[in-house]
CSV table of C-alpha atoms in Angstrom, one decimal:
chain,number,residue,atom,x,y,z
A,533,MET,CA,58.4,6.8,-76.0
A,534,LYS,CA,60.2,4.2,-74.5
A,535,PHE,CA,63.2,3.4,-72.1
A,536,LYS,CA,64.9,0.8,-69.9
A,537,THR,CA,67.2,1.5,-67.1
A,538,ASP,CA,68.5,0.8,-63.7
A,539,TYR,CA,65.8,1.2,-60.9
A,540,GLU,CA,68.3,2.7,-58.4
A,541,THR,CA,69.9,5.1,-61.1
A,542,PHE,CA,66.2,6.4,-62.1
A,543,ARG,CA,65.4,6.5,-58.3
A,544,GLY,CA,68.6,9.0,-57.5
A,545,ALA,CA,67.8,11.2,-60.5
A,546,ILE,CA,64.2,12.0,-59.5
A,547,ALA,CA,65.8,12.7,-56.1
A,548,THR,CA,68.0,15.3,-57.8
A,549,ILE,CA,65.5,17.0,-59.7
A,550,GLY,CA,63.2,16.7,-56.4
A,551,LYS,CA,65.9,19.3,-54.8
A,552,ALA,CA,65.0,22.1,-57.2
A,553,VAL,CA,61.4,21.1,-57.3
A,554,LYS,CA,61.2,21.8,-53.8
A,555,LYS,CA,63.1,25.0,-53.7
A,556,ASN,CA,61.0,26.3,-56.7
A,557,GLY,CA,57.7,25.4,-54.4
A,558,ILE,CA,55.9,22.2,-54.9
A,559,ASN,CA,52.4,22.6,-56.1
A,560,GLU,CA,49.9,21.2,-58.4
A,561,MET,CA,52.0,22.5,-61.1
A,562,ALA,CA,55.3,21.2,-60.3
A,563,VAL,CA,56.1,19.5,-63.6
A,564,VAL,CA,59.0,17.4,-64.7
A,565,LYS,CA,59.7,16.7,-68.3
A,566,MET,CA,60.9,13.1,-69.1
A,567,GLU,CA,62.8,13.3,-72.6
A,568,VAL,CA,64.5,10.4,-74.4
A,569,LYS,CA,67.2,11.0,-77.0
A,570,GLY,CA,68.7,8.0,-78.1
A,571,ASN,CA,70.7,5.8,-75.2
A,572,ILE,CA,69.9,9.1,-72.9
A,573,LEU,CA,67.3,9.9,-70.6
A,574,GLU,CA,66.6,13.7,-69.6
A,575,LEU,CA,64.5,14.7,-66.5
A,576,SER,CA,64.2,18.4,-66.5
A,577,THR,CA,62.3,20.7,-64.3
A,578,ASN,CA,62.4,24.4,-64.6
A,579,GLY,CA,61.8,27.6,-62.5
A,580,ASN,CA,63.8,29.5,-60.4
A,581,ILE,CA,66.0,27.2,-60.4
A,582,GLY,CA,66.5,25.1,-63.8
A,583,CYS,CA,67.8,21.6,-63.6
A,584,ILE,CA,68.2,18.7,-66.0
A,585,VAL,CA,69.5,15.3,-64.8
A,586,GLN,CA,70.7,12.6,-67.6
A,587,VAL,CA,70.0,8.5,-67.2
A,588,GLU,CA,71.8,6.1,-69.1
A,589,LEU,CA,69.6,3.8,-70.8
A,590,THR,CA,69.6,0.0,-72.2
A,591,ASP,CA,67.2,0.5,-74.6
A,592,GLY,CA,65.5,3.6,-75.5
A,593,GLU,CA,62.6,5.2,-78.3
A,594,ASP,CA,62.7,8.9,-78.8
A,595,GLY,CA,60.2,10.8,-77.3
A,596,GLU,CA,59.0,12.8,-74.8
A,597,PHE,CA,56.4,13.3,-71.6
A,598,VAL,CA,55.7,15.7,-69.2
A,599,VAL,CA,54.3,14.5,-65.8
A,600,SER,CA,53.8,16.1,-62.4
A,601,PHE,CA,56.6,16.0,-60.2
A,602,SER,CA,54.0,14.4,-57.5
A,603,GLU,CA,53.1,11.4,-59.3
A,604,LEU,CA,57.0,11.0,-60.3
A,605,ASN,CA,58.2,11.3,-57.0
A,606,ILE,CA,56.7,8.0,-56.0
A,607,PHE,CA,59.7,6.0,-57.5
A,608,SER,CA,61.9,7.8,-55.3
A,609,LEU,CA,60.1,6.7,-52.7
A,610,ARG,CA,59.9,2.5,-53.5
A,611,LYS,CA,63.1,1.0,-52.3
A,612,CYS,CA,63.1,-1.3,-55.7
A,613,THR,CA,66.2,-2.8,-57.4
A,614,GLY,CA,66.6,-4.4,-60.8
A,615,LYS,CA,65.1,-2.6,-64.0
A,616,ILE,CA,62.3,-0.3,-64.7
A,617,SER,CA,61.1,0.2,-68.5
A,618,ALA,CA,58.4,2.6,-69.3
A,619,SER,CA,56.4,2.9,-72.7
A,620,SER,CA,53.6,5.5,-73.9
A,621,SER,CA,50.3,4.7,-75.2
A,622,ASP,CA,49.6,5.1,-78.7
A,623,ASP,CA,47.8,8.5,-78.0
A,624,GLY,CA,50.8,9.9,-76.0
A,625,ASN,CA,48.5,10.5,-72.8
A,626,ALA,CA,49.8,8.3,-70.5
A,627,MET,CA,53.2,6.5,-69.9
A,628,THR,CA,53.2,2.9,-68.3
A,629,MET,CA,55.8,2.0,-65.7
A,630,MET,CA,57.1,-1.7,-65.2
A,631,TYR,CA,59.3,-2.8,-62.6
A,632,ARG,CA,60.2,-5.6,-60.2
A,633,ASP,CA,60.9,-7.9,-62.5
A,634,GLY,CA,57.4,-7.1,-64.5
A,635,ASN,CA,55.1,-7.6,-61.6
A,636,ALA,CA,54.2,-4.0,-60.4
A,637,LYS,CA,53.0,-1.3,-62.6
A,638,THR,CA,52.5,2.4,-62.4
A,639,VAL,CA,50.3,4.4,-65.2
A,640,LEU,CA,51.3,7.9,-65.1
A,641,THR,CA,49.2,10.7,-66.6
A,642,ARG,CA,50.5,13.4,-69.5
A,643,VAL,CA,50.3,17.1,-68.2
A,644,ASP,CA,48.8,19.4,-70.6
A,645,VAL,CA,51.3,22.2,-70.3
A,646,VAL,CA,53.8,24.0,-72.2
A,647,PHE,CA,57.2,23.1,-70.8
A,648,ASN,CA,59.9,25.8,-71.1
A,649,ASP,CA,63.3,24.2,-71.6
A,650,VAL,CA,65.9,24.4,-69.1
A,651,ALA,CA,68.4,27.1,-70.2
A,652,LYS,CA,71.8,26.2,-71.2
A,653,PRO,CA,74.6,28.5,-72.2
A,654,GLU,CA,76.3,29.3,-75.8
A,655,LYS,CA,78.5,26.3,-76.7
A,656,ASP,CA,81.3,28.8,-77.0
A,657,THR,CA,80.9,30.4,-74.2
A,658,PRO,CA,83.9,31.0,-71.7
A,659,LYS,CA,83.9,28.7,-68.3
A,660,VAL,CA,86.0,28.1,-65.4
A,661,ALA,CA,86.5,24.5,-64.1
A,662,LEU,CA,87.2,24.0,-60.3
A,663,PRO,CA,87.2,20.7,-58.0
A,664,PHE,CA,84.1,20.2,-56.3
A,665,ALA,CA,85.6,19.9,-53.1
A,666,THR,CA,87.3,23.4,-53.6
A,667,LEU,CA,84.2,25.0,-54.4
A,668,LYS,CA,81.7,23.1,-51.5
A,669,LYS,CA,84.5,24.0,-49.0
A,670,MET,CA,84.2,27.8,-50.5
A,671,VAL,CA,80.7,27.9,-50.4
A,672,ALA,CA,80.6,26.5,-46.6
A,673,GLU,CA,83.3,29.3,-45.6
A,674,THR,CA,81.4,32.1,-46.9
A,675,ILE,CA,77.5,31.3,-46.9
A,676,PHE,CA,77.0,31.7,-43.1
A,677,ALA,CA,77.4,35.4,-43.7
A,678,ALA,CA,74.7,36.0,-45.9
A,679,SER,CA,71.4,35.4,-43.6
A,680,ARG,CA,68.3,37.2,-43.4
A,681,GLU,CA,67.5,36.8,-39.6
A,682,GLU,CA,69.7,39.9,-39.2
A,683,THR,CA,68.8,42.3,-42.4
A,684,ASN,CA,67.8,42.1,-46.1
A,685,ALA,CA,69.8,45.0,-46.9
A,686,GLY,CA,72.3,44.1,-49.6
A,687,TYR,CA,71.5,40.2,-49.3
A,688,GLY,CA,73.4,38.1,-52.5
A,689,VAL,CA,76.1,36.0,-53.2
A,690,HIS,CA,78.8,37.9,-55.5
A,691,LEU,CA,80.9,35.9,-57.8
A,692,ASN,CA,84.0,37.5,-59.6
A,693,ILE,CA,85.8,35.6,-61.9
A,694,ARG,CA,89.2,37.5,-63.1
A,695,GLU,CA,92.6,36.8,-65.2
A,696,ASP,CA,95.5,36.1,-62.6
A,697,GLU,CA,98.7,37.1,-63.3
A,698,ASP,CA,100.1,33.7,-63.5
A,699,GLY,CA,97.4,32.7,-66.6
A,700,LEU,CA,94.7,31.2,-64.4
A,701,LEU,CA,91.2,32.7,-63.1
A,702,ALA,CA,90.9,33.8,-59.8
A,703,LEU,CA,87.1,32.7,-58.6
A,704,THR,CA,86.1,34.8,-55.8
A,705,ILE,CA,82.6,34.1,-53.9
A,706,THR,CA,81.5,36.9,-51.6
A,707,CYS,CA,78.5,36.5,-49.4
A,708,LEU,CA,76.9,39.3,-47.7
A,709,ASP,CA,73.8,40.4,-45.7
A,710,GLY,CA,74.5,44.1,-45.1
A,711,LEU,CA,76.2,43.8,-41.8
A,712,ARG,CA,78.7,40.9,-42.7
A,713,VAL,CA,80.7,40.4,-45.7
A,714,ALA,CA,82.8,36.9,-46.1
A,715,GLN,CA,84.8,36.3,-48.9
A,716,ARG,CA,87.0,33.3,-50.5
A,717,THR,CA,89.4,33.1,-53.3
A,718,ALA,CA,90.5,30.4,-55.2
A,719,TYR,CA,92.3,29.6,-58.6
A,720,ALA,CA,90.6,27.9,-61.2
A,721,VAL,CA,91.6,26.1,-64.7
A,722,LYS,CA,89.9,28.4,-67.4
A,723,ASN,CA,88.8,27.6,-70.6
A,724,GLY,CA,88.2,30.8,-72.7
A,725,ASP,CA,89.1,34.5,-71.8
A,726,TYR,CA,86.6,35.4,-69.4
A,727,THR,CA,86.2,37.9,-66.7
A,728,GLY,CA,82.8,39.1,-65.1
A,729,THR,CA,80.8,39.6,-61.9
A,730,VAL,CA,77.3,38.1,-61.0
A,731,ILE,CA,75.2,38.4,-57.9
A,732,VAL,CA,72.8,35.2,-57.2
A,733,PRO,CA,70.3,34.4,-54.3
A,734,PRO,CA,72.1,32.9,-51.8
A,735,GLU,CA,69.1,30.2,-51.2
A,736,GLN,CA,69.4,29.1,-54.6
A,737,PHE,CA,73.2,29.1,-54.9
A,738,LYS,CA,73.2,26.6,-52.0
A,739,THR,CA,70.5,24.6,-53.8
A,740,MET,CA,72.5,24.6,-56.7
A,741,ILE,CA,75.8,23.2,-55.2
A,742,ASP,CA,73.2,20.5,-53.4
A,743,ILE,CA,72.0,19.4,-56.7
A,744,VAL,CA,75.6,19.2,-58.7
A,745,ASP,CA,77.1,17.0,-55.6
A,746,ALA,CA,79.9,15.2,-57.4
A,747,SER,CA,80.9,11.9,-56.5
A,748,ASP,CA,84.3,12.6,-56.6
A,749,ASP,CA,85.7,15.6,-54.9
A,750,ASP,CA,88.8,16.1,-57.5
A,751,ALA,CA,86.2,16.3,-60.4
A,752,ASN,CA,85.8,19.5,-61.7
A,753,ILE,CA,82.6,21.6,-62.1
A,754,ASP,CA,82.2,24.2,-65.1
A,755,ILE,CA,81.0,27.3,-64.2
A,756,THR,CA,79.5,29.4,-66.5
A,757,ILE,CA,78.0,33.1,-66.5
A,758,ASP,CA,75.6,33.8,-69.9
A,759,SER,CA,72.6,35.6,-70.6
A,760,GLY,CA,71.5,36.7,-67.1
A,761,LYS,CA,72.1,33.1,-65.7
A,762,LEU,CA,75.0,30.8,-63.8
A,763,TYR,CA,75.4,27.7,-64.7
A,764,MET,CA,77.2,24.8,-63.0
A,765,ASP,CA,77.7,21.6,-65.2
A,766,TYR,CA,79.1,17.9,-63.8
A,767,SER,CA,78.8,14.7,-65.7
A,768,LYS,CA,75.3,14.4,-66.5
A,769,LYS,CA,73.8,16.9,-64.2
A,770,HIS,CA,73.2,20.9,-65.7
A,771,VAL,CA,71.8,23.2,-63.1
A,772,CYS,CA,71.1,27.0,-63.7
A,773,ILE,CA,70.0,30.2,-61.5
A,774,PRO,CA,69.2,33.8,-62.4
A,775,VAL,CA,71.1,36.5,-61.4
A,776,LEU,CA,70.3,39.5,-59.5
A,777,ASP,CA,69.8,42.7,-61.0
A,778,LYS,CA,71.8,44.7,-57.9
A,779,LYS,CA,75.3,46.0,-57.7
A,780,TYR,CA,77.3,46.5,-54.6
A,781,PRO,CA,80.0,49.0,-55.6
A,782,ALA,CA,81.4,48.9,-52.2
A,783,VAL,CA,82.3,44.9,-52.5
A,784,GLN,CA,83.2,45.6,-55.7
A,785,ARG,CA,85.8,48.3,-54.5
A,786,MET,CA,86.9,45.8,-51.8
A,787,ILE,CA,87.5,43.2,-54.5
A,788,ASP,CA,89.3,45.9,-56.4
A,789,GLY,CA,91.8,46.6,-53.3
A,790,GLU,CA,90.6,50.2,-52.9
A,791,ILE,CA,89.4,49.2,-49.3
A,792,GLY,CA,90.3,46.4,-46.9
A,793,LYS,CA,93.4,45.8,-45.2
A,794,ASP,CA,95.5,48.2,-46.8
A,795,ALA,CA,93.5,51.0,-45.9
A,796,CYS,CA,93.4,49.6,-42.0
A,797,LYS,CA,94.4,52.7,-39.3
A,798,PHE,CA,95.1,49.8,-37.0
A,799,SER,CA,95.7,46.3,-36.8
A,800,ILE,CA,95.8,44.1,-34.2
A,801,THR,CA,97.5,40.0,-34.4
A,802,ILE,CA,96.1,37.8,-32.2
A,803,ASP,CA,96.6,33.8,-31.6
A,804,LYS,CA,93.2,32.3,-33.0
A,805,ARG,CA,93.0,29.9,-30.4
A,806,ASP,CA,93.1,31.7,-27.7
A,807,PHE,CA,90.3,34.6,-29.4
A,808,ILE,CA,88.2,31.7,-29.9
A,809,GLU,CA,88.4,30.1,-26.6
A,810,SER,CA,88.2,33.7,-25.1
A,811,ILE,CA,84.8,34.7,-26.8
A,812,SER,CA,83.4,31.4,-26.2
A,813,CYS,CA,84.0,32.0,-22.6
A,814,VAL,CA,82.1,35.7,-22.9
A,815,GLN,CA,79.3,33.8,-24.2
A,816,TYR,CA,78.9,31.4,-21.5
A,817,VAL,CA,78.8,34.3,-19.1
A,818,LEU,CA,76.7,36.3,-21.5
A,819,GLN,CA,74.3,33.2,-21.7
A,820,GLU,CA,74.1,32.8,-17.6
A,821,THR,CA,73.1,36.2,-17.4
A,822,GLY,CA,70.0,35.4,-19.9
A,823,ALA,CA,71.3,38.1,-22.7
A,824,SER,CA,70.0,38.0,-25.7
A,825,GLY,CA,69.9,40.0,-29.1
A,826,VAL,CA,72.1,42.9,-29.1
A,827,ASN,CA,73.0,42.5,-25.4
A,828,SER,CA,74.4,39.3,-26.4
A,829,SER,CA,77.3,40.7,-28.3
A,830,ALA,CA,80.8,40.4,-27.5
A,831,MET,CA,82.8,43.6,-26.8
A,832,LEU,CA,86.1,44.4,-28.6
A,833,LYS,CA,88.4,46.5,-26.3
A,834,PHE,CA,91.1,47.4,-28.5
A,835,LYS,CA,94.7,48.6,-26.6
A,836,GLU,CA,98.1,48.5,-27.0
A,837,LYS,CA,99.7,45.1,-27.2
A,838,GLU,CA,96.3,43.8,-26.0
A,839,LEU,CA,93.1,42.7,-27.1
A,840,GLU,CA,90.3,42.9,-24.1
A,841,ILE,CA,87.2,41.0,-24.9
A,842,GLY,CA,83.6,41.2,-23.1
A,843,GLY,CA,80.1,42.1,-22.9
A,844,ILE,CA,77.2,44.4,-22.0
A,845,GLY,CA,76.9,44.4,-18.4
A,846,LEU,CA,80.1,42.7,-17.7
A,847,SER,CA,82.0,45.5,-16.3
A,848,GLN,CA,83.5,42.9,-13.9
A,849,TYR,CA,84.5,40.4,-16.3
A,850,GLY,CA,86.9,40.5,-19.4
A,851,GLU,CA,89.2,38.0,-21.1
A,852,LYS,CA,92.5,39.6,-22.0
A,853,ILE,CA,94.9,38.7,-24.9
A,854,GLU,CA,98.4,39.4,-25.8
A,855,ALA,CA,98.8,40.8,-29.3
A,856,GLU,CA,100.7,43.0,-31.4
A,857,THR,CA,99.5,46.2,-32.8
A,858,VAL,CA,99.7,49.1,-35.5
A,859,GLY,CA,98.0,52.2,-35.5
A,860,GLU,CA,96.1,54.5,-33.2
A,861,VAL,CA,94.1,52.8,-31.4
A,862,PRO,CA,90.3,52.8,-32.0
A,863,GLU,CA,87.1,52.8,-29.7
A,864,PRO,CA,85.5,49.5,-28.1
A,865,ALA,CA,82.5,48.1,-30.2
A,866,TYR,CA,80.4,45.1,-29.9
A,867,PHE,CA,80.1,42.4,-32.5
A,868,ASN,CA,78.0,39.0,-33.1
A,869,PRO,CA,79.9,36.8,-31.4
A,870,ASP,CA,79.0,33.6,-33.6
A,871,PHE,CA,80.2,35.7,-36.8
A,872,LEU,CA,83.7,36.1,-35.0
A,873,LYS,CA,84.2,32.7,-34.2
A,874,GLU,CA,83.1,31.4,-37.4
A,875,ALA,CA,85.4,33.3,-39.2
A,876,ALA,CA,88.5,33.2,-37.2
A,877,SER,CA,87.8,28.9,-37.2
A,878,ILE,CA,87.6,28.5,-40.8
A,879,TYR,CA,91.0,30.7,-41.3
A,880,PRO,CA,94.0,28.1,-42.1
A,881,LYS,CA,96.8,30.3,-40.1
A,882,ASP,CA,97.4,30.3,-36.2
A,883,LYS,CA,97.2,33.8,-35.8
A,884,ILE,CA,94.5,36.2,-36.9
A,885,THR,CA,94.6,39.7,-37.8
A,886,ILE,CA,91.8,42.3,-37.5
A,887,GLY,CA,91.8,45.8,-38.9
A,888,VAL,CA,90.1,48.8,-38.4
A,889,ILE,CA,89.6,51.5,-41.0
A,890,GLY,CA,87.7,54.2,-39.4
A,891,PRO,CA,85.5,54.7,-36.5
A,892,LYS,CA,82.4,54.2,-38.5
A,893,ALA,CA,83.5,51.3,-40.6
A,894,PRO,CA,83.3,47.4,-40.1
A,895,ILE,CA,86.4,45.7,-38.7
A,896,TRP,CA,88.4,43.2,-41.4
A,897,MET,CA,89.3,39.7,-40.0
A,898,CYS,CA,92.0,37.6,-41.3
A,899,CYS,CA,93.3,40.1,-44.0
A,900,GLY,CA,96.7,39.8,-42.5
A,901,ASP,CA,98.8,37.4,-44.8
A,902,SER,CA,96.3,35.7,-47.2
A,903,ASN,CA,94.1,37.0,-49.4
A,904,GLU,CA,92.3,33.8,-50.0
A,905,TYR,CA,90.5,34.5,-46.9
A,906,VAL,CA,88.5,38.0,-46.0
A,907,TYR,CA,86.1,38.7,-43.5
A,908,CYS,CA,84.4,42.0,-42.2
A,909,VAL,CA,81.5,42.7,-39.9
A,910,LEU,CA,79.9,45.8,-38.8
A,911,PRO,CA,79.8,46.6,-35.2
A,912,ARG,CA,76.2,45.9,-33.5
A,913,LYS,CA,76.9,48.5,-31.0
A,914,ARG,CA,79.6,51.2,-30.5
A,915,GLU,CA,80.6,52.7,-27.0
């Protein structure tokens, strides 16, 4: 096996592979397979996150070599330019790397392990294509709702792909942790007839997006679900993660429209800027009192044509906002103020709508006039 390529490109490929290796857990058994196929070098690693990165070669001789990531990673630490060349020994147990105009040499040792190739979907498997900027924004606007800090119950990222009446595919990303739900929907170009649902671990999903990291925001990322894995492909990068064996029927009902804004018995519409500012002021007062945990929650007190925002122990203080209200006014409840602010700031409209289904149900935010942004949260405490 031999190859020659640009050092900086090679270093970048190792850094990308390293993102997957680090999430899989670096140890002495973390390995990377280098395989030359014509004028392409493939670096691949496997585990909870499978990743393949391709590097174009100026010269190559087919073959493969498995090396520990810790050895290979030294090339991502060196700030070299120019070319790097590699050739394996006659017995295939060593790989000599030459760089810095041939004045520097590193010898890698083959790791004698069975390398399981990174899974790929079947060639005819339908896929969805979504611009990277859109995908990255959707993840940023939902992933904050999947937090292990509060609960492990229901923790996951729920992806749903369904046919739209306009001939597109609607891709919905729903992140949840048992207390909160954040959902974004975008419309994607389809390649093949595909609908389906999959649930994946949030941390691995975030790493997946980080690995894909398209240099062109308008470039399409191919998303495929096949054989119990979620796949993403862009240019010379291929990433896959396993799906979770879970079912969230309540979330599915939400996506299908059986619950949510149409089921709300009360709704209140307020100015988004006033809402965010009022919560920030309440948070400041609570911090001054030394409140923490549940005691740092923001109270939403719903009234006719008005929303009052206060906090535990703040009987003499409250922020009042003029509002449009519909339905029977519910009892006050206490919520995580950071989530309320985050969801409100993401919503692209000047006004937000908060809906309440019932006394023991979560509140719904931003469910007024755009089904592309939906957030809901369970109260921390009720009066």
